PDB file of C-alpha atoms in Angstrom:
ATOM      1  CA  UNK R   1     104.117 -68.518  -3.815  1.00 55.00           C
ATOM      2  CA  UNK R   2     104.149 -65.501  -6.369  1.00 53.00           C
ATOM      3  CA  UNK R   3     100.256 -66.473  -6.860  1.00 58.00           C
ATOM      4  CA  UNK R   4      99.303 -66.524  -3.826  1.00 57.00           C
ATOM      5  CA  UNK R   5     101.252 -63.109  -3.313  1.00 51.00           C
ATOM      6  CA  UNK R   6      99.087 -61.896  -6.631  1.00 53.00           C
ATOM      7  CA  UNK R   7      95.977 -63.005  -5.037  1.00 57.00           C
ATOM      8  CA  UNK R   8      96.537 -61.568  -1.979  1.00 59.00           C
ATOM      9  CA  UNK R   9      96.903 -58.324  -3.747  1.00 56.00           C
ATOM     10  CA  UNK R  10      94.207 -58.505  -5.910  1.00 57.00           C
ATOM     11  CA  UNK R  11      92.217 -58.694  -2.563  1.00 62.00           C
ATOM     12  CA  UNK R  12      93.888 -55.915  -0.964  1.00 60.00           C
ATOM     13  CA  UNK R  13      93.465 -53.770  -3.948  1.00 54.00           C
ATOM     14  CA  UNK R  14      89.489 -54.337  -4.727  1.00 50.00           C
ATOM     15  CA  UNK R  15      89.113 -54.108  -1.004  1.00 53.00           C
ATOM     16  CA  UNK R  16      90.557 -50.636  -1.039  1.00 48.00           C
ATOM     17  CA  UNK R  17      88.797 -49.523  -4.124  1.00 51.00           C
ATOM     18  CA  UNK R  18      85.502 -50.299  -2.818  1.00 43.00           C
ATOM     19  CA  UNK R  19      86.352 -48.311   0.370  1.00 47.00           C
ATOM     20  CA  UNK R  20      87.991 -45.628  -1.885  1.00 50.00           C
ATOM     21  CA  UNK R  21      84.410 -45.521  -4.055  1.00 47.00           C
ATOM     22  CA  UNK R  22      82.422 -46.068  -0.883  1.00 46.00           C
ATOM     23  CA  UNK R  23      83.980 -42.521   0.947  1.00 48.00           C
ATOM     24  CA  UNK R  24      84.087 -40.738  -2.383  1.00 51.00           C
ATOM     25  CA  UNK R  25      79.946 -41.527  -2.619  1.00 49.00           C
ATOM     26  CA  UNK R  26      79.779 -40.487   1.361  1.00 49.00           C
ATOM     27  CA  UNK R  27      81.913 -37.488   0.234  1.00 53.00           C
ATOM     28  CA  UNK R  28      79.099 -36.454  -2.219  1.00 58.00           C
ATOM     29  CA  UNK R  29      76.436 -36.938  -0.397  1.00 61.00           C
ATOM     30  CA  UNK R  30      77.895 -34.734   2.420  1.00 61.00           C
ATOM     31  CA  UNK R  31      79.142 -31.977   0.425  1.00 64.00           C
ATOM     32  CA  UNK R  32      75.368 -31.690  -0.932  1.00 89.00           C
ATOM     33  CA  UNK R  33      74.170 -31.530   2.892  1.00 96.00           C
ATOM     34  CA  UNK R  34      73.513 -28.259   4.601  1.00 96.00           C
ATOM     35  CA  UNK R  35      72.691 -28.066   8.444  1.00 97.00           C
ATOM     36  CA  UNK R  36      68.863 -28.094   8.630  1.00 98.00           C
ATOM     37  CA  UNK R  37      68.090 -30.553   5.899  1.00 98.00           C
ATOM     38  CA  UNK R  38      64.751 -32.464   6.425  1.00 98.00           C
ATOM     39  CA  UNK R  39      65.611 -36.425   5.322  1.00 98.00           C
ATOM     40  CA  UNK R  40      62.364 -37.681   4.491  1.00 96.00           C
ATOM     41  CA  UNK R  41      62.133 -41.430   4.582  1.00 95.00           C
ATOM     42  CA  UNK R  42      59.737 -43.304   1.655  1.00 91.00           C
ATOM     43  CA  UNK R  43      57.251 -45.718   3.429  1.00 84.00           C
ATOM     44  CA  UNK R  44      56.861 -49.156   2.676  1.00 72.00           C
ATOM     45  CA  UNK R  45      53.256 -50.614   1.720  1.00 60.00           C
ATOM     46  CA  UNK R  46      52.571 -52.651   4.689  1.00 51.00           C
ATOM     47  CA  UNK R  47      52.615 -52.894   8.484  1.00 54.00           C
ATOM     48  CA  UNK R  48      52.880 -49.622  10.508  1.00 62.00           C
ATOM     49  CA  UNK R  49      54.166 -47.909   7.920  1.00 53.00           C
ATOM     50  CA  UNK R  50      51.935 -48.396   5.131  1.00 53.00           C
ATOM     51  CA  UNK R  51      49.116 -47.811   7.629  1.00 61.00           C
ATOM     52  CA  UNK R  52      50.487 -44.412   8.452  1.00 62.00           C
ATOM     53  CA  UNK R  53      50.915 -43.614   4.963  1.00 55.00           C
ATOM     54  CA  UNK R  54      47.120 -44.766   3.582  1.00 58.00           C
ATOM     55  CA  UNK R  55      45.525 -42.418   6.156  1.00 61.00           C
ATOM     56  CA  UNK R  56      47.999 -39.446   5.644  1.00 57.00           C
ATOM     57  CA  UNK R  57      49.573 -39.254   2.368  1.00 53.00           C
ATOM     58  CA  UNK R  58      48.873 -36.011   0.371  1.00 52.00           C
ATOM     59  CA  UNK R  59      50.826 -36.539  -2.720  1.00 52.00           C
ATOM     60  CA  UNK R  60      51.146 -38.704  -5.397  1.00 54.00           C
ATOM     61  CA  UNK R  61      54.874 -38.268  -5.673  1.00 52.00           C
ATOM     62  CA  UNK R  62      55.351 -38.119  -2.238  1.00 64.00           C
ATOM     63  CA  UNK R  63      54.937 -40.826   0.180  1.00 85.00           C
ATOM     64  CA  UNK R  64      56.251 -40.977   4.188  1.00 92.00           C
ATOM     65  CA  UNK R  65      56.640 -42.741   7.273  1.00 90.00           C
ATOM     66  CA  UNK R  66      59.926 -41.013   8.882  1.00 94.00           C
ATOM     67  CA  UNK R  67      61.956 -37.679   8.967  1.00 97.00           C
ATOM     68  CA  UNK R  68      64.682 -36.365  10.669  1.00 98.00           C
ATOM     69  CA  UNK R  69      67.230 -33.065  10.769  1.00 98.00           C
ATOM     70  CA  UNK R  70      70.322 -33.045   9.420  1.00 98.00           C
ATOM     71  CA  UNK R  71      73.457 -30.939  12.065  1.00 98.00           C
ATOM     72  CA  UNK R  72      76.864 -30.715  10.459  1.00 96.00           C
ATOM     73  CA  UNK R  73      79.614 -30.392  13.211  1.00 92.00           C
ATOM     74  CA  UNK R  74      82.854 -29.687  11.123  1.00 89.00           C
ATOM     75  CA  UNK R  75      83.431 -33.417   9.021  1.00 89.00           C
ATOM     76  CA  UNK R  76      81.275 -34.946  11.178  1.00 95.00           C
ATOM     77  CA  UNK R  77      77.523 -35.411   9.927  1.00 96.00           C
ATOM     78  CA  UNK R  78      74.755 -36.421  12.175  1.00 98.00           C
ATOM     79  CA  UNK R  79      70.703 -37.449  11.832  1.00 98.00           C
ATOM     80  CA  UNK R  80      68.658 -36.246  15.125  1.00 98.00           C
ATOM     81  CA  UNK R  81      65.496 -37.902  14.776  1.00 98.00           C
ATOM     82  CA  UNK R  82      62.853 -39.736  17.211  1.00 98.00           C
ATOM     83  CA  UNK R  83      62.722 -43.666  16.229  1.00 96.00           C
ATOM     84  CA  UNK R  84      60.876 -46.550  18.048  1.00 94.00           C
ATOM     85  CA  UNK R  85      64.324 -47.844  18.511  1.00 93.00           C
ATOM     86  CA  UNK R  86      66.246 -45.653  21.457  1.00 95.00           C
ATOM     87  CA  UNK R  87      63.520 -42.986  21.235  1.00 97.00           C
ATOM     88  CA  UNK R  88      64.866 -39.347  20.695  1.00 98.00           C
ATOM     89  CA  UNK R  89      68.575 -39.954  19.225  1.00 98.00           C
ATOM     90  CA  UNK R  90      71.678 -38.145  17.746  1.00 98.00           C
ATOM     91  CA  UNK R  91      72.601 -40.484  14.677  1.00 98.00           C
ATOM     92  CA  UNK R  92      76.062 -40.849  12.567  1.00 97.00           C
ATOM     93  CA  UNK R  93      74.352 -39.993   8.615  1.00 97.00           C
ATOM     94  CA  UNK R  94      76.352 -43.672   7.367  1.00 96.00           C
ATOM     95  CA  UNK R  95      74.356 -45.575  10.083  1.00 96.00           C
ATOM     96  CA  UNK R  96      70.775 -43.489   9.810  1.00 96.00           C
ATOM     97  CA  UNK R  97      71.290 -43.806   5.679  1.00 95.00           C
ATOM     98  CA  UNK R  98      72.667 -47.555   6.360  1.00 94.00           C
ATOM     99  CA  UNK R  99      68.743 -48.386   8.378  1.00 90.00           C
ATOM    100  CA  UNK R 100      66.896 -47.532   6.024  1.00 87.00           C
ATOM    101  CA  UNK R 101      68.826 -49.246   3.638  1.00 86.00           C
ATOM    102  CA  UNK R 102      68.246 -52.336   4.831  1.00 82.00           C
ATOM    103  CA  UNK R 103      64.569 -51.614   5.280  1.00 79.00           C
ATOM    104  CA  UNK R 104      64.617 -51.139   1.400  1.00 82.00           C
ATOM    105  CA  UNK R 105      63.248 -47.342   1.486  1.00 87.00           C
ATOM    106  CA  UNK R 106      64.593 -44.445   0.101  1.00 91.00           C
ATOM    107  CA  UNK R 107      65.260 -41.101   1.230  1.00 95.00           C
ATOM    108  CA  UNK R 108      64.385 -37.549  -0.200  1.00 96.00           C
ATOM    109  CA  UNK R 109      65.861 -34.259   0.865  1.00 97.00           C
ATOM    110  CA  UNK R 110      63.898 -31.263   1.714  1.00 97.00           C
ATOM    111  CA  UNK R 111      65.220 -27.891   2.434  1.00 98.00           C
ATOM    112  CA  UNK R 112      63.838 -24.607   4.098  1.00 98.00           C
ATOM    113  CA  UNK R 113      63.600 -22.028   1.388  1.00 98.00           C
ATOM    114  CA  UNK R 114      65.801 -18.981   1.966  1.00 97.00           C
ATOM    115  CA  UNK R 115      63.301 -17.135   3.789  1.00 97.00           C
ATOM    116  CA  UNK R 116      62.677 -19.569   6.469  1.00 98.00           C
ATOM    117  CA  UNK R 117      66.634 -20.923   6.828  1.00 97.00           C
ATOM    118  CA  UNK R 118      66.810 -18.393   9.698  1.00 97.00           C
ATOM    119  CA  UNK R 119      64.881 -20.926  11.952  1.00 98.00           C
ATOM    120  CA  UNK R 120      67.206 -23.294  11.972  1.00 98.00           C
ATOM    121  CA  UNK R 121      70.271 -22.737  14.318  1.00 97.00           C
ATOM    122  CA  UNK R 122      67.488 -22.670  17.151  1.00 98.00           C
ATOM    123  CA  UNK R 123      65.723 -25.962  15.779  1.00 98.00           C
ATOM    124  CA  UNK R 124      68.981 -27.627  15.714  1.00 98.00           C
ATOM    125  CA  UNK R 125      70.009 -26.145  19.578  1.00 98.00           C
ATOM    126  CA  UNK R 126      66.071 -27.622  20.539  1.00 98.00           C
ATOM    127  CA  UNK R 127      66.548 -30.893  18.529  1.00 98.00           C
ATOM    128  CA  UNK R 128      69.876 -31.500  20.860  1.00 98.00           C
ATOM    129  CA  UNK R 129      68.103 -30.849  23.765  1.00 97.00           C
ATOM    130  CA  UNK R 130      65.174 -33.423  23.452  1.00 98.00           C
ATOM    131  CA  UNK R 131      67.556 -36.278  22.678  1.00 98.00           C
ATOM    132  CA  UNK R 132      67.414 -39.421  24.906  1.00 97.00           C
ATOM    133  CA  UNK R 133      63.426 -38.961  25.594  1.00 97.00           C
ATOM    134  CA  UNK R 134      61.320 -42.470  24.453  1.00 97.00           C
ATOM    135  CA  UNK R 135      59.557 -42.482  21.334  1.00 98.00           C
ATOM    136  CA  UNK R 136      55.884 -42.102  21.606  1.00 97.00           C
ATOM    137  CA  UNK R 137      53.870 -45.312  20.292  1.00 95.00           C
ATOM    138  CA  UNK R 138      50.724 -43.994  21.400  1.00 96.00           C
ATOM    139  CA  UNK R 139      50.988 -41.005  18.529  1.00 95.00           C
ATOM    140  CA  UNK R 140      49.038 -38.616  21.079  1.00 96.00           C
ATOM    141  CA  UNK R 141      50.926 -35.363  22.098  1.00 96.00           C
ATOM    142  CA  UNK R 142      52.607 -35.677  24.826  1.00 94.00           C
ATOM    143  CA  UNK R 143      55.814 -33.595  26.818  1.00 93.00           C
ATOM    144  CA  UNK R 144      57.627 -36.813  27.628  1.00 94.00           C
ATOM    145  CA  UNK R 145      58.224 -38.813  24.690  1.00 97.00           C
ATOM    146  CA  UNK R 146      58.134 -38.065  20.907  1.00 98.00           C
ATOM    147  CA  UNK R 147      57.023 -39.796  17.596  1.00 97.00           C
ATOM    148  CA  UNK R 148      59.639 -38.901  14.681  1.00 96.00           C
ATOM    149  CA  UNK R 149      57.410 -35.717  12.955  1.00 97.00           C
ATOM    150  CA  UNK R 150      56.007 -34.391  16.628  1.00 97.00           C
ATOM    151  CA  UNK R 151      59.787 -34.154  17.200  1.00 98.00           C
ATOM    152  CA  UNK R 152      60.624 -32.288  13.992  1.00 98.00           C
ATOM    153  CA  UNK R 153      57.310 -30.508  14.319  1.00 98.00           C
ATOM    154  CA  UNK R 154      59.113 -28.741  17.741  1.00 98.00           C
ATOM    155  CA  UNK R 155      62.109 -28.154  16.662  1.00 98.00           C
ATOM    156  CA  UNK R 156      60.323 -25.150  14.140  1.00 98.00           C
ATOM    157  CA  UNK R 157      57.349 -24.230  16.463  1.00 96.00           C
ATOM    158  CA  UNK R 158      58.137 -20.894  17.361  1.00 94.00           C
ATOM    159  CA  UNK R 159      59.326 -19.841  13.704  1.00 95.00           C
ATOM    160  CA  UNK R 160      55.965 -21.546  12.863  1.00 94.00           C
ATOM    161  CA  UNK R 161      56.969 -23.530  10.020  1.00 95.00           C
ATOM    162  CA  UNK R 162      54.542 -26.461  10.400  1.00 96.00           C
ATOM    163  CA  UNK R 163      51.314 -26.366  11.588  1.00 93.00           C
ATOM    164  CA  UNK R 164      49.822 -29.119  14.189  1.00 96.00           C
ATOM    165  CA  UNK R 165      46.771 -30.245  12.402  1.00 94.00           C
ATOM    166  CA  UNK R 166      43.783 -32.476  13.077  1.00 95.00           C
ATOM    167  CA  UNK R 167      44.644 -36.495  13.174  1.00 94.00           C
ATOM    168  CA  UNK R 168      42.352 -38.593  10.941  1.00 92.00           C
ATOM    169  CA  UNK R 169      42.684 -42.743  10.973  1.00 93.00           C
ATOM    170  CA  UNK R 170      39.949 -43.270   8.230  1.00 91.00           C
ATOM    171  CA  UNK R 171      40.660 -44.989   5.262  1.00 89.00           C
ATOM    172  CA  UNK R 172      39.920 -43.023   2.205  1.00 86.00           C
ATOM    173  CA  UNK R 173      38.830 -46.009   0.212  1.00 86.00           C
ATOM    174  CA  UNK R 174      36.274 -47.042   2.583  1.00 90.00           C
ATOM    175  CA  UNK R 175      35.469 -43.981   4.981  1.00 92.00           C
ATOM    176  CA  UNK R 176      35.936 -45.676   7.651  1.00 93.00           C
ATOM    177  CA  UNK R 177      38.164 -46.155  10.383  1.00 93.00           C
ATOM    178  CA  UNK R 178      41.379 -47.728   9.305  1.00 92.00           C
ATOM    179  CA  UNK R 179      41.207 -51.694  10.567  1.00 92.00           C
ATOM    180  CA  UNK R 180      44.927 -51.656  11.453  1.00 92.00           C
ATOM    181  CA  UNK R 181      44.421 -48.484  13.306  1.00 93.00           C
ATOM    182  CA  UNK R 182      41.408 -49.553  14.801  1.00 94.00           C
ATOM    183  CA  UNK R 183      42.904 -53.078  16.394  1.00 95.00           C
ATOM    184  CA  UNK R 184      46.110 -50.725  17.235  1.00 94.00           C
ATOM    185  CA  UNK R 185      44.451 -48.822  19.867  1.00 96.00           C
ATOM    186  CA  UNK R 186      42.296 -51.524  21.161  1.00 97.00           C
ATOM    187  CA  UNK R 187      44.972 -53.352  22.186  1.00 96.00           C
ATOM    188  CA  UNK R 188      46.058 -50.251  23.757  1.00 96.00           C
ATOM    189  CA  UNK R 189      42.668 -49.772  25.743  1.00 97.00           C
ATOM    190  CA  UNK R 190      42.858 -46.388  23.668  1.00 97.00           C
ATOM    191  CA  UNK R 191      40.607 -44.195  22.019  1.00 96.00           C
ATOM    192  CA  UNK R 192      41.312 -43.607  18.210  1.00 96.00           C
ATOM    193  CA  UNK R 193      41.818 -40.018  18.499  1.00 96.00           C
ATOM    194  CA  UNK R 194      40.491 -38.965  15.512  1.00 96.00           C
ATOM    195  CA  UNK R 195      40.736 -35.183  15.045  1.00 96.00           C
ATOM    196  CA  UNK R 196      42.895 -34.554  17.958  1.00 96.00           C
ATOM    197  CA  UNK R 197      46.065 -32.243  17.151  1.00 96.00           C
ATOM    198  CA  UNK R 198      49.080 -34.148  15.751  1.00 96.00           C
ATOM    199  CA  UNK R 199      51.444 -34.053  12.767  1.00 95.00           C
ATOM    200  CA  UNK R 200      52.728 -36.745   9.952  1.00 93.00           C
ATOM    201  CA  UNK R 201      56.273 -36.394   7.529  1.00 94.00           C
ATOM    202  CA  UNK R 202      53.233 -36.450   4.801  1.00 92.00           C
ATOM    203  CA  UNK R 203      51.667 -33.519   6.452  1.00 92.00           C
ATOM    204  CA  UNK R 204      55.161 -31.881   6.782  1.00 96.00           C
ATOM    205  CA  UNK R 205      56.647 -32.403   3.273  1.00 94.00           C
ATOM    206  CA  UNK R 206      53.469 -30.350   2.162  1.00 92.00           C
ATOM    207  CA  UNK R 207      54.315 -27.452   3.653  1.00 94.00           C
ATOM    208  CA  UNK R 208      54.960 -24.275   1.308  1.00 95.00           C
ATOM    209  CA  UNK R 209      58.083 -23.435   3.256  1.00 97.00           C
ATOM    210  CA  UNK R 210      59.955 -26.418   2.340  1.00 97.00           C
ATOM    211  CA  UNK R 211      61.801 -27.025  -1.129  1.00 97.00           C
ATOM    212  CA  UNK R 212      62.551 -30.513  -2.433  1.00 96.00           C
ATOM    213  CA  UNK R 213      65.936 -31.114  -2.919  1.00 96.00           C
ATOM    214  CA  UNK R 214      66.565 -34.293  -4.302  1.00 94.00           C
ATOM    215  CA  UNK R 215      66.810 -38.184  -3.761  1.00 92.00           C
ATOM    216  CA  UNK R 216      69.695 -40.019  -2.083  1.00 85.00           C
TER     217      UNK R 216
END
């Protein structure tokens, strides 16, 4: 009996230490947080996201395929981002940081230098009013759905802190159009729109108004 009643504890007692540890980490990461961080997601090598990322990427050290605004409300801390799962979306930080765990990529904080932090009440009052729209798979502008940067892109486009810039699908290695790109919108009946106006987290992590904070 008194082992079982040991055991039991010993249970109890790891199971409250890893919740302990796992709030004091959430703690940390949230005190580090201000409202209007960018969370840059890393991009995996294959599939959609390593095809974005081999006809976009602009950095050696820095390498995307998702981003999305951080609001603080009080304790509570929140992702708004535009995902092909539910589209435009207000996300709890544990579950947005929990995805792309499980997707094995990493994510990066960027911050609006001083100058620029002005923007950001607005961006954050715009980003709550495009929520619930359906993500755009087609990556062509358009007022009725968003991909995850064309959202972000929005939020800052009358404090003009990104610029919309023209699209390219070729693949630098071969100068060419991209293969995956090039089956992707034939089985769309679409044009590649190559050099039409559009954005990319690559493209937006370049920009001179943005600081890199660090890596969660």
């Amino acid at each position: 009996m008194k082992t079982i009643l040991k055991n039991n504890f010993l249970r109890i007692f790891a199971i409250a230490f890893v919740l302990i540890l796992f709030s004091g980490c959430r703690n940390s990461i949230a005190s580090d947080l201000k409202n209007g961080d960018l969370l840059f997601v890393t991009a995996k090598e294959s599939g959609l996201s390593g095809a974005i990322n081999n006809v976009t990427q602009k950095q050696k050290s820095a390498s995307f395929d998702h981003i999305g605004i951080v609001q603080k409300d009080g304790k509570d801390i929140f992702v708004l981002h535009a995902a092909p799962k539910n589209g435009s979306q207000k996300q709890d930080l544990d579950k947005f940081l929990k995805d792309q765990a499980n997707d094995g990529q990493k994510i990066v904080v960027y911050r609006l230098k001083p100058e620029f932090q002005n923007a950001i009440p607005d961006a954050i009052e715009k980003a709550n009013s495009m929520l619930g729209k359906p993500y755009n798979f087609n990556y062509i502008l358009d007022e009725n759905s968003y991909y995850c940067s064309d959202f972000i892109e929005r939020l800052f486009r009358k404090d003009d802190i990104f610029k919309l810039e023209p699209m390219t699908f070729i693949d630098p290695k071969t100068g060419k159009t991209n293969l995956f790109w090039d089956e992707f919108y034939q089985k769309k009946n679409l044009k590649v729109p190559e050099g039409e106006p559009g954005c990319n987290p690559n493209g937006l992590a370049a920009s001179d108004k943005l600081q890199r904070i660090k890596e969660l």
